[in-house]
Amino acid sequence: MKVFFDSLYFDDEQTTYLKCTKTSSEYREKGNEAYASRNDHLALTFYNQAIRYAPSYSRELSLAYGNRSAALFNLKHYHLA
C-alpha cells in the first residue's frame, strides 16, 4: 500500500519531469490496459506517470486525472478520487 500512496504525491526533491504529450499518452494507455484487466493498483501507477508527464492545461492531463479518479474509486479510496 505504501507504493500506492507514494505514487499519489509528488515530492519536490524528485527528478524534474519533462512534459511530453506522447509520453503521457503512452502511460495513460498502459493504465487503460491495466484498468481493463481490473488491475487497479497498476493502472493507478501508470495514470500517475501520465499526470507527471502531461503538459499543464492539456487534454492529456484532464484524461489522466479522470482515469486516476476511476481507479481510485474502484479501490474504494473515495476521499482521494
CSV table of N, CA and C in Angstrom, one decimal:
chain,number,residue,atom,x,y,z
A,1,MET,N,0.8,-1.2,0.0
A,1,MET,CA,0.0,0.0,0.0
A,1,MET,C,0.9,1.3,0.0
A,2,LYS,N,2.1,1.2,0.6
A,2,LYS,CA,3.0,2.3,0.6
A,2,LYS,C,3.3,2.8,-0.8
A,3,VAL,N,3.5,1.9,-1.7
A,3,VAL,CA,3.8,2.3,-3.1
A,3,VAL,C,2.6,3.1,-3.7
A,4,PHE,N,1.4,2.6,-3.4
A,4,PHE,CA,0.2,3.3,-3.8
A,4,PHE,C,0.2,4.7,-3.4
A,5,PHE,N,0.4,5.0,-2.1
A,5,PHE,CA,0.4,6.4,-1.6
A,5,PHE,C,1.6,7.2,-2.1
A,6,ASP,N,2.7,6.6,-2.2
A,6,ASP,CA,3.9,7.3,-2.7
A,6,ASP,C,3.7,7.7,-4.1
A,7,SER,N,3.0,7.0,-4.9
A,7,SER,CA,2.8,7.3,-6.3
A,7,SER,C,1.7,8.4,-6.4
A,8,LEU,N,0.9,8.7,-5.4
A,8,LEU,CA,-0.1,9.8,-5.5
A,8,LEU,C,0.5,11.1,-5.3
A,9,TYR,N,1.5,11.2,-4.5
A,9,TYR,CA,2.0,12.5,-4.1
A,9,TYR,C,3.4,12.7,-4.7
A,10,PHE,N,3.7,13.9,-5.2
A,10,PHE,CA,4.9,14.2,-5.8
A,10,PHE,C,5.8,15.0,-4.8
A,11,ASP,N,7.0,14.6,-4.6
A,11,ASP,CA,7.9,15.2,-3.7
A,11,ASP,C,8.7,16.2,-4.5
A,12,ASP,N,8.9,17.4,-3.9
A,12,ASP,CA,9.7,18.5,-4.6
A,12,ASP,C,11.1,18.0,-4.9
A,13,GLU,N,11.6,17.1,-4.1
A,13,GLU,CA,13.0,16.6,-4.3
A,13,GLU,C,13.1,15.6,-5.5
A,14,GLN,N,12.0,15.1,-6.0
A,14,GLN,CA,12.1,14.2,-7.1
A,14,GLN,C,12.6,14.8,-8.3
A,15,THR,N,13.0,13.9,-9.2
A,15,THR,CA,13.5,14.4,-10.5
A,15,THR,C,12.5,15.2,-11.2
A,16,THR,N,12.9,16.2,-11.9
A,16,THR,CA,12.1,17.1,-12.7
A,16,THR,C,11.7,16.3,-14.0
A,17,TYR,N,10.4,16.2,-14.3
A,17,TYR,CA,9.9,15.5,-15.5
A,17,TYR,C,9.7,16.5,-16.6
A,18,LEU,N,10.2,16.2,-17.8
A,18,LEU,CA,10.0,17.0,-19.0
A,18,LEU,C,8.5,16.7,-19.4
A,19,LYS,N,7.8,17.7,-19.7
A,19,LYS,CA,6.4,17.5,-20.1
A,19,LYS,C,6.4,17.0,-21.6
A,20,CYS,N,5.7,16.0,-21.8
A,20,CYS,CA,5.6,15.4,-23.2
A,20,CYS,C,4.3,14.7,-23.4
A,21,THR,N,3.5,15.2,-24.3
A,21,THR,CA,2.1,14.7,-24.6
A,21,THR,C,2.2,13.2,-25.0
A,22,LYS,N,3.2,12.9,-25.8
A,22,LYS,CA,3.3,11.5,-26.3
A,22,LYS,C,3.6,10.5,-25.1
A,23,THR,N,4.6,10.9,-24.3
A,23,THR,CA,4.9,10.0,-23.2
A,23,THR,C,3.7,9.9,-22.2
A,24,SER,N,3.0,11.0,-21.9
A,24,SER,CA,1.9,10.9,-21.1
A,24,SER,C,0.8,10.0,-21.7
A,25,SER,N,0.6,10.1,-22.9
A,25,SER,CA,-0.4,9.3,-23.6
A,25,SER,C,-0.1,7.8,-23.5
A,26,GLU,N,1.2,7.5,-23.7
A,26,GLU,CA,1.6,6.1,-23.6
A,26,GLU,C,1.4,5.5,-22.2
A,27,TYR,N,1.7,6.3,-21.2
A,27,TYR,CA,1.5,5.8,-19.8
A,27,TYR,C,0.0,5.7,-19.6
A,28,ARG,N,-0.8,6.6,-20.1
A,28,ARG,CA,-2.3,6.6,-19.9
A,28,ARG,C,-2.8,5.3,-20.6
A,29,GLU,N,-2.4,5.0,-21.8
A,29,GLU,CA,-2.9,3.9,-22.5
A,29,GLU,C,-2.5,2.6,-21.7
A,30,LYS,N,-1.3,2.5,-21.2
A,30,LYS,CA,-0.9,1.4,-20.4
A,30,LYS,C,-1.8,1.3,-19.1
A,31,GLY,N,-2.1,2.4,-18.6
A,31,GLY,CA,-3.1,2.4,-17.4
A,31,GLY,C,-4.4,1.9,-17.8
A,32,ASN,N,-4.9,2.3,-19.0
A,32,ASN,CA,-6.2,1.8,-19.5
A,32,ASN,C,-6.2,0.3,-19.7
A,33,GLU,N,-5.1,-0.3,-20.2
A,33,GLU,CA,-5.0,-1.7,-20.3
A,33,GLU,C,-5.0,-2.4,-19.0
A,34,ALA,N,-4.3,-1.9,-18.0
A,34,ALA,CA,-4.3,-2.4,-16.6
A,34,ALA,C,-5.7,-2.3,-16.0
A,35,TYR,N,-6.3,-1.2,-16.2
A,35,TYR,CA,-7.7,-0.9,-15.7
A,35,TYR,C,-8.7,-1.9,-16.3
A,36,ALA,N,-8.6,-2.1,-17.6
A,36,ALA,CA,-9.5,-3.1,-18.3
A,36,ALA,C,-9.3,-4.5,-17.8
A,37,SER,N,-8.1,-4.8,-17.3
A,37,SER,CA,-7.8,-6.1,-16.7
A,37,SER,C,-8.1,-6.2,-15.2
A,38,ARG,N,-8.7,-5.1,-14.7
A,38,ARG,CA,-9.0,-5.0,-13.3
A,38,ARG,C,-7.8,-5.0,-12.4
A,39,ASN,N,-6.7,-4.5,-12.9
A,39,ASN,CA,-5.5,-4.3,-12.1
A,39,ASN,C,-5.4,-2.9,-11.7
A,40,ASP,N,-6.3,-2.5,-10.8
A,40,ASP,CA,-6.4,-1.0,-10.5
A,40,ASP,C,-5.1,-0.4,-9.8
A,41,HIS,N,-4.4,-1.2,-9.1
A,41,HIS,CA,-3.1,-0.7,-8.5
A,41,HIS,C,-2.1,-0.3,-9.6
A,42,LEU,N,-2.0,-1.2,-10.5
A,42,LEU,CA,-1.0,-1.0,-11.6
A,42,LEU,C,-1.6,0.2,-12.5
A,43,ALA,N,-2.8,0.2,-12.7
A,43,ALA,CA,-3.4,1.3,-13.5
A,43,ALA,C,-3.2,2.6,-12.8
A,44,LEU,N,-3.3,2.7,-11.5
A,44,LEU,CA,-3.1,3.9,-10.8
A,44,LEU,C,-1.6,4.4,-10.9
A,45,THR,N,-0.7,3.4,-10.9
A,45,THR,CA,0.7,3.8,-11.1
A,45,THR,C,0.9,4.4,-12.5
A,46,PHE,N,0.4,3.8,-13.5
A,46,PHE,CA,0.5,4.4,-14.9
A,46,PHE,C,-0.2,5.7,-15.0
A,47,TYR,N,-1.3,5.9,-14.4
A,47,TYR,CA,-2.0,7.2,-14.5
A,47,TYR,C,-1.2,8.3,-13.8
A,48,ASN,N,-0.6,7.9,-12.7
A,48,ASN,CA,0.2,8.9,-12.0
A,48,ASN,C,1.4,9.3,-12.9
A,49,GLN,N,2.0,8.4,-13.6
A,49,GLN,CA,3.1,8.7,-14.5
A,49,GLN,C,2.5,9.6,-15.6
A,50,ALA,N,1.4,9.3,-16.1
A,50,ALA,CA,0.8,10.1,-17.2
A,50,ALA,C,0.6,11.5,-16.7
A,51,ILE,N,0.1,11.7,-15.5
A,51,ILE,CA,0.0,13.0,-14.9
A,51,ILE,C,1.3,13.8,-14.8
A,52,ARG,N,2.3,13.1,-14.4
A,52,ARG,CA,3.6,13.7,-14.3
A,52,ARG,C,4.1,14.3,-15.6
A,53,TYR,N,3.9,13.5,-16.7
A,53,TYR,CA,4.4,13.9,-18.0
A,53,TYR,C,3.5,14.8,-18.8
A,54,ALA,N,2.3,14.9,-18.4
A,54,ALA,CA,1.3,15.7,-19.2
A,54,ALA,C,1.5,17.2,-19.1
A,55,PRO,N,1.5,17.9,-20.2
A,55,PRO,CA,1.7,19.4,-20.1
A,55,PRO,C,0.5,20.0,-19.4
A,56,SER,N,0.8,21.1,-18.7
A,56,SER,CA,-0.2,21.8,-18.0
A,56,SER,C,-1.4,22.2,-18.9
A,57,TYR,N,-2.6,22.1,-18.4
A,57,TYR,CA,-3.8,22.6,-19.1
A,57,TYR,C,-4.0,21.8,-20.4
A,58,SER,N,-3.5,20.6,-20.5
A,58,SER,CA,-3.6,19.8,-21.7
A,58,SER,C,-4.8,18.8,-21.6
A,59,ARG,N,-5.2,18.3,-22.7
A,59,ARG,CA,-6.3,17.3,-22.7
A,59,ARG,C,-5.8,16.0,-22.0
A,60,GLU,N,-4.5,15.7,-22.3
A,60,GLU,CA,-3.9,14.5,-21.7
A,60,GLU,C,-3.9,14.6,-20.1
A,61,LEU,N,-3.7,15.8,-19.6
A,61,LEU,CA,-3.7,15.9,-18.1
A,61,LEU,C,-5.1,15.7,-17.6
A,62,SER,N,-6.1,16.2,-18.3
A,62,SER,CA,-7.5,16.0,-17.9
A,62,SER,C,-7.9,14.6,-17.9
A,63,LEU,N,-7.5,13.9,-19.0
A,63,LEU,CA,-7.9,12.5,-19.1
A,63,LEU,C,-7.2,11.6,-18.1
A,64,ALA,N,-5.9,11.9,-17.8
A,64,ALA,CA,-5.2,11.2,-16.8
A,64,ALA,C,-5.8,11.3,-15.4
A,65,TYR,N,-6.2,12.6,-15.1
A,65,TYR,CA,-6.8,12.8,-13.8
A,65,TYR,C,-8.1,12.1,-13.7
A,66,GLY,N,-8.9,12.1,-14.8
A,66,GLY,CA,-10.2,11.4,-14.8
A,66,GLY,C,-10.0,9.9,-14.7
A,67,ASN,N,-9.0,9.3,-15.4
A,67,ASN,CA,-8.8,7.9,-15.3
A,67,ASN,C,-8.3,7.5,-13.9
A,68,ARG,N,-7.4,8.3,-13.3
A,68,ARG,CA,-6.9,8.0,-12.0
A,68,ARG,C,-8.1,8.1,-11.0
A,69,SER,N,-9.0,9.0,-11.2
A,69,SER,CA,-10.1,9.1,-10.3
A,69,SER,C,-11.0,7.8,-10.3
A,70,ALA,N,-11.1,7.2,-11.5
A,70,ALA,CA,-11.9,6.0,-11.7
A,70,ALA,C,-11.2,4.8,-11.0
A,71,ALA,N,-9.9,4.8,-11.1
A,71,ALA,CA,-9.1,3.7,-10.5
A,71,ALA,C,-9.2,3.8,-9.0
A,72,LEU,N,-9.1,5.0,-8.4
A,72,LEU,CA,-9.2,5.3,-7.0
A,72,LEU,C,-10.6,4.9,-6.5
A,73,PHE,N,-11.6,5.2,-7.3
A,73,PHE,CA,-13.0,4.8,-6.9
A,73,PHE,C,-13.1,3.3,-6.8
A,74,ASN,N,-12.5,2.6,-7.8
A,74,ASN,CA,-12.6,1.1,-7.8
A,74,ASN,C,-11.9,0.5,-6.5
A,75,LEU,N,-10.8,1.2,-6.1
A,75,LEU,CA,-10.0,0.8,-5.0
A,75,LEU,C,-10.7,1.2,-3.6
A,76,LYS,N,-11.8,1.9,-3.7
A,76,LYS,CA,-12.6,2.4,-2.6
A,76,LYS,C,-11.9,3.5,-1.8
A,77,HIS,N,-11.0,4.2,-2.5
A,77,HIS,CA,-10.4,5.4,-1.9
A,77,HIS,C,-11.1,6.6,-2.4
A,78,TYR,N,-12.4,6.7,-1.9
A,78,TYR,CA,-13.3,7.7,-2.4
A,78,TYR,C,-12.8,9.1,-2.1
A,79,HIS,N,-12.2,9.3,-0.9
A,79,HIS,CA,-11.7,10.6,-0.5
A,79,HIS,C,-10.6,11.1,-1.3
A,80,LEU,N,-9.9,10.2,-2.1
A,80,LEU,CA,-8.8,10.6,-2.9
A,80,LEU,C,-9.3,10.8,-4.4
A,81,ALA,N,-10.4,10.2,-4.7
A,81,ALA,CA,-10.9,10.2,-6.1
A,81,ALA,C,-11.4,11.6,-6.4
